[in-house]
Coordinates of C-alpha atoms and ligand atoms in Angstrom, one line a residue:
Chain A
M1 CA 95.0 -62.7 -15.4
S2 CA 95.1 -66.4 -15.9
L3 CA 93.1 -67.1 -12.8
A4 CA 90.1 -68.8 -14.5
A5 CA 92.4 -70.7 -16.8
N6 CA 94.2 -72.5 -13.9
T7 CA 92.6 -75.9 -13.3
A8 CA 93.4 -75.8 -9.6
A9 CA 91.3 -72.7 -9.1
P10 CA 88.3 -73.1 -6.9
A11 CA 85.1 -73.3 -8.8
M12 CA 84.9 -69.8 -10.3
R13 CA 81.2 -69.6 -9.8
T14 CA 80.0 -66.0 -10.2
G15 CA 78.1 -64.4 -7.4
D16 CA 74.8 -65.6 -6.1
A17 CA 72.0 -63.2 -5.2
I18 CA 71.0 -62.6 -1.6
S19 CA 67.4 -61.9 -0.8
F20 CA 65.8 -60.5 2.4
S21 CA 62.1 -60.7 2.7
G22 CA 60.3 -59.4 5.7
V23 CA 63.2 -60.2 8.0
S24 CA 62.8 -59.3 11.7
L25 CA 65.2 -60.3 14.5
T26 CA 64.9 -59.8 18.2
Y27 CA 67.8 -60.7 20.5
G28 CA 66.7 -62.4 23.8
A29 CA 63.1 -62.6 22.6
G30 CA 60.8 -63.3 25.5
T31 CA 63.2 -62.1 28.1
A32 CA 63.1 -58.9 30.1
N33 CA 65.9 -57.2 28.1
Q34 CA 65.0 -58.1 24.6
V35 CA 66.3 -55.9 21.8
Q36 CA 64.6 -55.8 18.4
A37 CA 67.6 -55.4 16.2
L38 CA 65.9 -55.7 12.8
K39 CA 62.3 -55.0 11.7
D40 CA 60.8 -56.0 8.5
I41 CA 63.9 -55.8 6.3
S42 CA 63.2 -56.5 2.6
F43 CA 65.7 -55.9 -0.2
D44 CA 67.7 -57.9 -2.8
V45 CA 71.4 -58.0 -3.5
P46 CA 71.6 -58.8 -7.2
A47 CA 74.0 -61.5 -8.3
G48 CA 77.6 -60.3 -8.9
Q49 CA 76.9 -56.8 -7.5
F50 CA 78.7 -54.8 -4.9
V51 CA 76.2 -53.6 -2.3
S52 CA 77.0 -51.5 0.8
I53 CA 75.0 -51.1 4.0
L54 CA 75.4 -47.8 5.5
G55 CA 74.1 -46.9 9.0
P56 CA 74.9 -45.6 12.4
S57 CA 76.4 -47.9 15.1
G58 CA 73.9 -50.3 16.6
C59 CA 71.4 -50.2 13.7
G60 CA 71.8 -53.9 13.1
K61 CA 74.3 -54.0 10.2
S62 CA 76.4 -56.8 11.8
T63 CA 73.2 -58.6 12.7
L64 CA 72.1 -58.6 9.0
L65 CA 75.4 -60.2 8.0
R66 CA 75.2 -62.8 10.7
L67 CA 71.8 -63.7 9.4
V68 CA 73.2 -64.2 5.9
A69 CA 76.1 -66.3 7.3
G70 CA 73.5 -68.5 9.1
F71 CA 75.0 -67.7 12.6
I72 CA 71.6 -66.6 13.8
Q73 CA 68.0 -67.3 12.5
P74 CA 65.4 -64.6 11.9
N75 CA 62.3 -64.5 14.1
A76 CA 60.2 -63.7 11.0
G77 CA 60.7 -63.5 7.3
S78 CA 63.5 -65.3 5.4
V79 CA 66.9 -64.9 4.0
T80 CA 68.1 -66.8 0.9
V81 CA 71.5 -67.0 -0.8
G82 CA 71.4 -68.1 -4.4
S83 CA 67.8 -69.3 -3.7
V84 CA 68.8 -71.6 -0.8
D85 CA 68.7 -71.2 3.0
P86 CA 72.0 -69.7 4.6
L87 CA 72.7 -73.0 6.3
N88 CA 72.6 -74.8 3.0
A89 CA 74.6 -72.1 1.3
R90 CA 77.2 -72.5 4.1
E91 CA 77.4 -76.2 3.5
N92 CA 77.9 -75.6 -0.2
G93 CA 80.8 -73.3 0.6
L94 CA 79.1 -70.3 -1.0
L95 CA 79.8 -67.9 1.9
G96 CA 83.0 -66.0 2.7
V97 CA 83.2 -63.7 5.7
V98 CA 85.7 -60.9 6.5
F99 CA 85.3 -59.4 10.0
Q100 CA 86.2 -56.0 11.3
Q101 CA 89.2 -57.5 13.0
P102 CA 91.5 -59.8 10.9
V103 CA 90.9 -62.8 13.1
L104 CA 94.1 -64.6 12.1
L105 CA 95.1 -67.6 14.2
P106 CA 98.2 -66.3 16.0
W107 CA 100.0 -69.7 16.0
R108 CA 99.8 -70.0 12.2
N109 CA 101.9 -68.2 9.6
V110 CA 100.3 -66.3 6.8
M111 CA 100.2 -69.3 4.4
D112 CA 98.6 -71.5 6.9
N113 CA 96.1 -68.9 7.9
V114 CA 95.1 -68.2 4.3
S115 CA 94.7 -71.9 3.5
F116 CA 93.0 -72.6 6.8
L117 CA 89.4 -72.9 5.5
Q118 CA 90.5 -75.2 2.7
E119 CA 92.3 -77.3 5.3
L120 CA 89.0 -77.7 7.2
R121 CA 87.6 -78.9 3.9
H122 CA 90.3 -81.5 3.6
L123 CA 91.7 -80.2 0.4
P124 CA 95.2 -81.8 -0.2
K125 CA 98.0 -79.7 1.2
A126 CA 99.7 -79.0 -2.1
K127 CA 96.5 -77.9 -3.7
R128 CA 95.3 -75.6 -1.0
Q129 CA 98.7 -74.0 -0.7
E130 CA 98.7 -73.3 -4.4
V131 CA 95.4 -71.6 -4.2
A132 CA 96.4 -69.7 -1.1
K133 CA 99.6 -68.6 -2.7
R134 CA 97.7 -67.1 -5.6
Y135 CA 95.5 -65.0 -3.3
I136 CA 98.5 -64.0 -1.1
D137 CA 100.0 -62.6 -4.2
L138 CA 96.7 -61.0 -5.2
V139 CA 96.5 -59.0 -1.9
G140 CA 100.1 -58.0 -2.2
L141 CA 101.6 -60.2 0.5
R142 CA 104.1 -62.0 -1.6
G143 CA 107.2 -62.8 0.4
F144 CA 105.3 -62.8 3.7
E145 CA 104.0 -66.4 3.5
R146 CA 106.2 -67.6 6.4
H147 CA 105.6 -64.5 8.6
M148 CA 103.5 -64.8 11.7
P149 CA 100.5 -62.5 12.2
H150 CA 102.1 -60.5 14.9
Q151 CA 104.9 -59.6 12.5
L152 CA 102.5 -57.9 10.1
S153 CA 101.0 -54.4 10.3
G154 CA 97.2 -54.1 10.8
G155 CA 96.7 -53.4 7.1
M156 CA 98.7 -56.5 6.1
Q157 CA 96.8 -58.7 8.6
Q158 CA 93.5 -57.5 7.1
R159 CA 94.8 -58.3 3.6
A160 CA 95.6 -61.8 4.8
S161 CA 92.1 -62.2 6.2
I162 CA 90.7 -61.0 2.8
A163 CA 92.9 -63.5 1.0
R164 CA 91.7 -66.2 3.3
A165 CA 88.0 -65.4 2.5
L166 CA 88.8 -65.4 -1.2
A167 CA 90.9 -68.5 -1.2
F168 CA 87.9 -70.4 0.1
G169 CA 86.3 -69.6 -3.2
P170 CA 82.9 -68.4 -2.0
S171 CA 80.4 -66.9 -4.4
V172 CA 79.2 -64.4 -1.8
L173 CA 81.6 -62.2 0.3
L174 CA 80.2 -60.7 3.5
M175 CA 82.4 -57.9 4.8
D176 CA 81.7 -56.3 8.2
E177 CA 83.5 -53.0 8.4
P178 CA 86.6 -54.7 7.2
F179 CA 88.6 -51.5 7.0
G180 CA 87.3 -50.1 10.3
A181 CA 90.5 -50.6 12.2
L182 CA 92.8 -49.0 9.6
D183 CA 94.1 -45.5 9.1
A184 CA 92.6 -43.4 6.4
L185 CA 95.4 -43.8 3.8
T186 CA 95.6 -47.6 4.2
R187 CA 91.8 -47.7 4.1
D188 CA 91.7 -45.9 0.7
R189 CA 94.3 -48.1 -0.7
M190 CA 92.5 -51.3 0.4
A191 CA 89.2 -50.1 -0.9
F192 CA 90.8 -49.6 -4.3
D193 CA 92.4 -53.0 -4.2
L194 CA 89.2 -54.6 -3.2
L195 CA 87.4 -53.2 -6.3
D196 CA 90.2 -54.7 -8.4
I197 CA 89.8 -58.1 -6.8
W198 CA 86.0 -58.0 -7.1
R199 CA 86.2 -57.1 -10.8
R200 CA 88.3 -60.2 -11.4
D201 CA 86.3 -62.6 -9.4
Q202 CA 82.7 -61.3 -10.0
K203 CA 81.5 -62.2 -6.6
T204 CA 78.5 -60.8 -4.9
V205 CA 79.7 -58.5 -2.1
L206 CA 77.7 -57.3 0.9
F207 CA 79.8 -54.7 2.5
V208 CA 79.1 -52.9 5.8
T209 CA 80.6 -49.5 6.5
H210 CA 79.8 -46.3 8.1
S211 CA 81.8 -44.2 5.7
V212 CA 79.6 -42.5 3.1
Q213 CA 82.5 -41.9 0.7
E214 CA 83.6 -45.5 0.9
A215 CA 80.1 -46.8 0.3
V216 CA 79.6 -44.6 -2.8
F217 CA 83.0 -45.3 -4.2
L218 CA 82.7 -49.1 -4.0
S219 CA 79.1 -49.9 -4.6
D220 CA 76.5 -50.5 -7.3
I221 CA 73.8 -50.0 -4.6
V222 CA 73.9 -48.4 -1.2
V223 CA 71.3 -49.4 1.4
V224 CA 70.8 -46.9 4.2
M225 CA 69.6 -48.3 7.5
T226 CA 68.1 -46.5 10.5
S227 CA 68.3 -47.7 14.1
R228 CA 66.0 -48.8 16.9
P229 CA 64.7 -51.0 15.4
G230 CA 66.9 -51.4 12.3
C231 CA 64.9 -50.7 9.2
V232 CA 65.8 -50.0 5.6
R233 CA 65.5 -46.2 5.0
M234 CA 66.8 -45.9 1.5
I235 CA 68.0 -48.0 -1.4
R236 CA 70.1 -46.0 -3.8
P237 CA 71.7 -47.2 -7.0
I238 CA 75.1 -45.7 -7.6
D239 CA 75.3 -45.1 -11.4
L240 CA 78.9 -44.0 -11.6
G241 CA 80.1 -46.5 -14.1
R242 CA 83.1 -48.9 -13.8
P243 CA 86.0 -49.2 -13.4
R244 CA 86.1 -46.4 -10.9
D245 CA 89.2 -44.3 -10.3
K246 CA 90.4 -42.1 -7.5
D247 CA 89.7 -38.8 -9.2
Q248 CA 86.0 -39.7 -9.6
R249 CA 85.7 -39.0 -5.9
L250 CA 85.8 -35.3 -6.6
S251 CA 83.2 -35.4 -9.4
P252 CA 79.9 -33.6 -8.9
E253 CA 77.9 -36.8 -9.4
F254 CA 79.9 -38.6 -6.7
L255 CA 79.5 -35.7 -4.3
Q256 CA 75.8 -35.5 -5.1
H257 CA 75.4 -39.2 -4.1
C258 CA 77.3 -38.6 -0.9
K259 CA 75.2 -35.6 0.0
V260 CA 71.9 -37.4 -0.5
L261 CA 73.1 -40.4 1.6
L262 CA 74.5 -38.2 4.3
T263 CA 71.2 -36.3 4.5
E264 CA 69.4 -39.6 5.1
L265 CA 71.9 -40.7 7.7
E266 CA 71.7 -37.4 9.6
A267 CA 67.9 -37.4 9.5
D268 CA 68.1 -40.6 11.5
I269 CA 70.6 -39.3 14.0
G270 CA 68.7 -36.0 14.2
Y271 CA 71.6 -33.7 13.6
H272 CA 69.8 -31.0 11.6
Chain B
M1 CA 130.6 -68.3 13.7
K2 CA 133.2 -68.8 16.3
T3 CA 132.9 -65.2 17.6
Y4 CA 129.1 -65.5 17.6
G5 CA 129.3 -68.8 19.6
S6 CA 131.7 -67.3 22.1
M7 CA 129.6 -64.2 22.3
R8 CA 126.6 -66.3 23.2
F9 CA 128.6 -68.2 25.7
W10 CA 129.6 -65.0 27.5
R11 CA 126.0 -63.7 27.4
N12 CA 124.9 -66.9 29.1
V13 CA 127.6 -66.5 31.7
G14 CA 126.4 -63.0 32.3
Y15 CA 122.9 -64.2 32.6
Y16 CA 123.5 -67.1 35.0
A17 CA 126.5 -65.7 37.0
P18 CA 124.6 -63.4 39.4
P19 CA 122.1 -66.0 40.8
V20 CA 124.9 -68.7 41.0
A21 CA 127.2 -66.2 42.8
A22 CA 124.4 -65.3 45.2
L23 CA 123.8 -68.9 46.0
L24 CA 127.5 -69.5 46.6
V25 CA 127.8 -66.5 48.8
F26 CA 124.7 -67.7 50.8
V27 CA 126.3 -71.2 51.3
A28 CA 129.6 -69.7 52.2
L29 CA 128.0 -67.4 54.9
W30 CA 126.1 -70.4 56.2
E31 CA 129.3 -72.4 56.5
V32 CA 131.2 -69.5 58.2
Y33 CA 128.3 -68.8 60.5
T34 CA 128.0 -72.4 61.8
R35 CA 131.8 -72.7 62.2
T36 CA 132.3 -69.4 63.9
F37 CA 129.5 -69.8 66.4
E38 CA 130.0 -73.6 66.7
V39 CA 126.3 -74.2 66.1
S40 CA 125.1 -77.6 67.2
V41 CA 124.8 -80.1 64.4
F42 CA 121.3 -80.9 65.6
I43 CA 120.1 -77.4 65.1
L44 CA 121.8 -76.3 61.9
P45 CA 124.5 -78.5 60.3
S46 CA 127.0 -76.7 58.1
P47 CA 126.8 -77.2 54.3
S48 CA 129.9 -79.3 54.3
R49 CA 128.4 -81.5 57.0
I50 CA 125.2 -81.9 54.9
F51 CA 127.3 -82.7 51.8
Q52 CA 129.2 -85.3 53.8
A53 CA 126.0 -86.9 55.0
G54 CA 124.8 -87.1 51.4
V55 CA 128.0 -88.7 50.3
N56 CA 127.8 -91.2 53.2
L57 CA 124.3 -92.2 52.1
G58 CA 125.8 -93.1 48.8
P59 CA 123.6 -95.2 46.4
A60 CA 120.8 -95.2 49.0
L61 CA 120.4 -91.4 48.3
W62 CA 119.9 -92.1 44.6
G63 CA 117.4 -94.9 45.4
H64 CA 115.3 -92.4 47.5
T65 CA 115.6 -89.8 44.8
W66 CA 114.6 -92.2 42.0
T67 CA 111.6 -93.4 44.0
T68 CA 110.3 -89.9 44.5
L69 CA 111.0 -88.9 40.9
Y70 CA 109.1 -91.9 39.8
E71 CA 106.1 -91.0 41.9
I72 CA 106.2 -87.4 40.9
L73 CA 106.3 -88.2 37.2
L74 CA 103.5 -90.8 37.3
G75 CA 101.3 -88.7 39.5
F76 CA 102.0 -85.7 37.3
L77 CA 101.0 -87.7 34.2
V78 CA 97.9 -89.2 35.7
G79 CA 96.8 -85.8 37.2
N80 CA 97.3 -83.9 34.1
I81 CA 95.6 -86.3 31.8
A82 CA 92.6 -86.2 34.1
A83 CA 92.9 -82.4 34.2
V84 CA 92.8 -82.0 30.4
A85 CA 89.9 -84.6 30.0
L86 CA 87.9 -82.8 32.7
A87 CA 88.6 -79.4 31.3
Y88 CA 87.4 -80.6 27.9
A89 CA 84.2 -82.0 29.3
I90 CA 83.5 -78.8 31.2
V91 CA 83.9 -76.7 28.2
R92 CA 82.1 -79.1 25.8
W93 CA 79.0 -80.0 27.9
H94 CA 77.2 -77.5 30.0
M95 CA 75.9 -80.2 32.3
A96 CA 79.4 -81.6 32.8
E97 CA 80.4 -78.2 34.2
R98 CA 77.7 -78.2 36.7
L99 CA 78.4 -81.8 37.7
I100 CA 82.2 -81.6 37.9
Y101 CA 82.8 -78.2 39.4
P102 CA 81.7 -79.0 42.9
F103 CA 84.1 -82.0 42.9
L104 CA 86.8 -79.9 41.4
L105 CA 86.5 -77.3 44.2
A106 CA 86.1 -80.0 46.9
S107 CA 89.3 -81.7 45.7
Q108 CA 91.1 -78.5 46.5
T109 CA 89.7 -78.2 49.9
I110 CA 90.4 -81.8 50.9
P111 CA 93.3 -81.8 53.4
K112 CA 95.7 -84.0 51.5
L113 CA 97.8 -85.0 54.4
A114 CA 94.7 -86.2 56.2
V115 CA 93.4 -88.3 53.4
A116 CA 96.8 -89.9 52.7
P117 CA 96.3 -92.5 55.5
L118 CA 92.9 -93.3 54.1
L119 CA 94.5 -94.0 50.7
V120 CA 97.0 -96.2 52.5
I121 CA 94.1 -98.2 54.0
W122 CA 92.6 -98.5 50.5
F123 CA 95.6 -99.1 48.4
G124 CA 98.3 -100.3 50.8
T125 CA 101.8 -98.8 51.2
G126 CA 102.9 -99.3 47.6
V127 CA 103.4 -96.7 45.0
M128 CA 99.7 -96.4 44.2
P129 CA 98.6 -94.1 47.0
K130 CA 101.6 -91.8 46.4
I131 CA 100.7 -91.5 42.7
L132 CA 97.1 -90.7 43.7
V133 CA 97.9 -88.0 46.2
T134 CA 100.4 -86.5 43.8
A135 CA 97.8 -86.6 41.0
L136 CA 95.2 -85.0 43.3
L137 CA 97.5 -82.2 44.2
C138 CA 98.7 -81.4 40.7
F139 CA 95.6 -81.7 38.5
F140 CA 93.8 -78.6 39.7
P141 CA 96.1 -75.9 38.4
T142 CA 96.1 -77.5 35.0
A143 CA 92.3 -78.1 34.9
V144 CA 91.6 -74.5 35.8
N145 CA 94.0 -73.1 33.3
V146 CA 92.9 -75.3 30.4
V147 CA 89.3 -74.5 31.0
Q148 CA 90.2 -70.8 30.8
G149 CA 92.4 -71.5 27.8
L150 CA 89.7 -73.4 25.8
R151 CA 87.3 -70.5 26.5
S152 CA 89.9 -67.9 25.4
A153 CA 89.3 -68.9 21.8
D154 CA 88.3 -65.8 19.7
P155 CA 84.5 -66.0 19.1
A156 CA 85.1 -64.7 15.6
A157 CA 87.5 -67.6 14.9
V158 CA 84.8 -69.9 16.2
D159 CA 82.4 -68.4 13.7
L160 CA 85.0 -68.8 11.0
V161 CA 85.1 -72.6 11.6
R162 CA 81.4 -72.8 11.8
L163 CA 81.2 -71.3 8.4
V164 CA 82.9 -74.4 7.0
T165 CA 82.0 -77.3 9.3
P166 CA 79.5 -77.9 12.2
S167 CA 82.0 -80.4 13.8
K168 CA 82.7 -79.7 17.4
F169 CA 85.7 -81.8 17.3
V170 CA 87.3 -79.8 14.4
L171 CA 86.6 -76.7 16.3
F172 CA 88.4 -78.1 19.3
Q173 CA 91.3 -79.4 17.3
K174 CA 91.9 -76.4 15.1
V175 CA 90.9 -73.4 17.4
Q176 CA 90.2 -74.2 21.0
F177 CA 93.0 -76.6 21.7
P178 CA 95.7 -74.4 20.1
S179 CA 94.3 -71.3 21.9
A180 CA 94.6 -73.2 25.2
I181 CA 98.3 -74.2 24.8
P182 CA 99.9 -71.2 26.4
F183 CA 97.4 -71.5 29.3
F184 CA 98.1 -75.3 29.5
F185 CA 101.8 -74.7 30.0
A186 CA 101.2 -72.0 32.6
G187 CA 99.1 -74.5 34.5
L188 CA 101.7 -77.2 34.0
K189 CA 104.4 -75.2 35.7
I190 CA 102.3 -74.7 38.8
S191 CA 101.2 -78.3 38.6
M192 CA 104.8 -79.5 38.6
S193 CA 105.6 -77.7 41.8
S194 CA 102.4 -79.2 43.3
A195 CA 103.4 -82.7 42.2
V196 CA 106.7 -82.5 44.1
I197 CA 104.9 -81.5 47.3
G198 CA 102.3 -84.2 46.6
A199 CA 104.9 -87.0 46.4
I200 CA 106.8 -85.8 49.5
V201 CA 103.6 -85.5 51.6
A202 CA 102.4 -88.9 50.4
E203 CA 105.6 -90.5 51.5
W204 CA 105.1 -89.2 55.0
V205 CA 102.4 -91.8 55.4
G206 CA 103.4 -95.4 55.1
A207 CA 106.5 -95.3 53.0
S208 CA 109.8 -97.2 53.3
K209 CA 111.7 -95.2 50.7
G210 CA 111.8 -91.9 48.9
L211 CA 113.0 -88.4 49.8
G212 CA 109.8 -87.7 51.9
Y213 CA 110.5 -90.9 53.9
L214 CA 114.2 -89.8 54.3
I215 CA 113.1 -86.5 55.6
L216 CA 110.6 -88.0 58.0
Y217 CA 113.1 -90.7 59.2
A218 CA 115.8 -88.1 59.7
G219 CA 113.4 -86.0 61.7
T220 CA 112.4 -88.8 64.1
S221 CA 116.0 -89.9 64.6
M222 CA 117.4 -86.4 65.2
R223 CA 119.5 -86.5 62.1
T224 CA 119.2 -82.9 61.1
D225 CA 122.0 -83.3 58.5
L226 CA 120.1 -86.1 56.8
M227 CA 117.0 -84.0 56.9
F228 CA 118.8 -81.2 55.0
V229 CA 120.0 -83.8 52.5
G230 CA 116.4 -84.8 51.8
V231 CA 115.1 -81.3 51.6
G232 CA 118.1 -80.2 49.4
M233 CA 117.6 -83.1 47.0
T234 CA 113.9 -82.3 46.8
V235 CA 114.6 -78.7 46.0
I236 CA 117.1 -79.7 43.3
L237 CA 114.6 -82.2 41.8
G238 CA 111.8 -79.6 41.8
M239 CA 113.9 -77.0 40.1
L240 CA 115.1 -79.5 37.4
L241 CA 111.5 -80.7 36.8
Y242 CA 110.3 -77.1 36.6
A243 CA 113.0 -76.3 34.1
A244 CA 112.0 -79.4 32.1
V245 CA 108.5 -78.0 31.8
G246 CA 110.0 -74.7 30.6
V247 CA 112.0 -76.6 27.9
L248 CA 108.8 -78.4 26.8
E249 CA 107.0 -75.0 26.7
R250 CA 109.6 -73.4 24.5
A251 CA 109.5 -76.4 22.2
F252 CA 105.7 -76.7 21.8
S253 CA 104.0 -73.5 22.8
W254 CA 103.4 -70.4 20.7
R255 CA 103.5 -66.8 21.9
R256 CA 102.2 -63.6 20.6
E257 CA 105.5 -61.9 20.8
G258 CA 108.3 -63.2 18.6
Ligands
LIG301 N1 74.3 -61.0 20.9 C1 73.4 -60.0 21.1 N2 72.6 -60.0 22.2 C2 71.8 -59.0 22.4 N3 71.7 -57.8 21.7 C3 72.6 -57.7 20.7 C4 73.5 -58.8 20.3 N4 74.2 -58.4 19.2 C5 73.7 -57.2 18.9 N5 72.8 -56.8 19.8 C6 72.0 -55.5 19.7 O1 71.4 -55.4 18.5 C7 71.5 -54.1 17.9 C8 72.2 -54.2 16.6 O2 73.6 -54.6 16.8 P1 74.6 -54.8 15.6 O3 74.0 -55.6 14.5 O4 75.9 -55.2 16.1 O5 74.7 -53.3 15.0 P2 75.8 -52.6 14.1 O6 76.7 -53.7 13.5 O7 75.0 -51.9 13.1 O8 76.6 -51.7 14.9 C9 72.3 -53.3 19.0 O9 71.3 -52.5 19.7 C10 72.9 -54.3 19.8 O10 73.1 -53.8 21.1
LIG302 MG1 78.8 -54.0 13.7

């Protein structure tokens, strides 16, 4: 498309790398009910790659993303985004977040929700709406600009929230189970669209999920985590080639990846 | 267009007809009852008698109404501005919450009728003590609702803003304040009813005009019909003011359902 050619486009900086080295995090440290959520996490998310984190509930996946977003600070170790501290990365507008829920502001229509972050940055109205419009089209919400969130289906709301994150023009996209609240069909469709978008924009994506198939289908690398405390159990490159298509999901290579990852996951939960 | 307009007209008629009819039946029964049993005018004057008393008062009735309306509106304004400011401080600063809450609760347990004379001693018999009593009565519902509303902001939306700016003011302006608007109007409606009571009560102590004064005067001079004029006018005023808040709400609030 002509995305990069458009002068009004946000700085099309390709993805920055994320790096965790020796990261530990304890909630409520020093209190009676402290919880060690992460212990000695080290791995890199290479620039421009799609990396998924796979793990059971409560293993610290959200905590990991919150560290990258700078919402919380590690008790030990360090997190860097494009070689700077998360707080600096945030200030430079490098970080985009998509939550499990759409988190649209119910008093704003789709256009005003998608352009919300650019509004906070004082981008002139015409300009931010132009950018927002492009991403609204990209996620397939053309014609719904004036709709209010409650008039959209769950899938459409989540699309709007993805458009909002993209319109902000971050180099790193953090997605915390973004399709968790969707039905299986919509979920598949969105995963596919997300790959399309990612291919155009070349962002670094850190994607949390507990679906093995979803992780394998989307990712360059899958990181498996175990719980109590959250540790990295396995880092598996997914060498399936790109672009990926739906039929690939039935290929022996694909199923082999799933099998290996599933075995690791089940070992943690103790199902065998 | 015309058919649509007339359809809407008839729908409105259908909506408002039952309560209006009920009210008319009530008044009619009242009239019939007082006439049939020749009830003493000191105990229960008939509606027509009350209406006549109001007409006889003439412009004086409008003077009383205007005075009370003026006190209600000013007290309401002062009370609600204070309420929103306090609510903001409580949500914004932890210490403010601990400092202000005891006063907030105390202000509710103060017997307003009892402090009204004190306010007269302090501020005289002018409009000032009436505005203060009214403000005191009507600020609590708004304050409590706005605190709750400001805290109702989605924590994820708060994170979203923090991703872009550390400004507490921007957070307030773009997320917390809009989140609180439906709560604000819910508080405002209760606040308006309280404001009416506040103004009437305040006039019972050291006033020479206003509907509260009219009611008090009528009571002490055994003019039950005048008393009903005052009470009736207060009820009408209260309902109109309540409806006005509803109109404001429809104009400025947002709701989840379309
Ligand atoms: N704010 C918090 N305070 C205390 N404990 C928390 C908090 N957030 C998460 N935890 C705990 O940390 C662990 C990891 O949580 P989380 O990162 O949300 O896991 P996941 O996203 O993988 O389900 C859990 O045991 C959870 O109970
Ligand atoms: Mg989570």
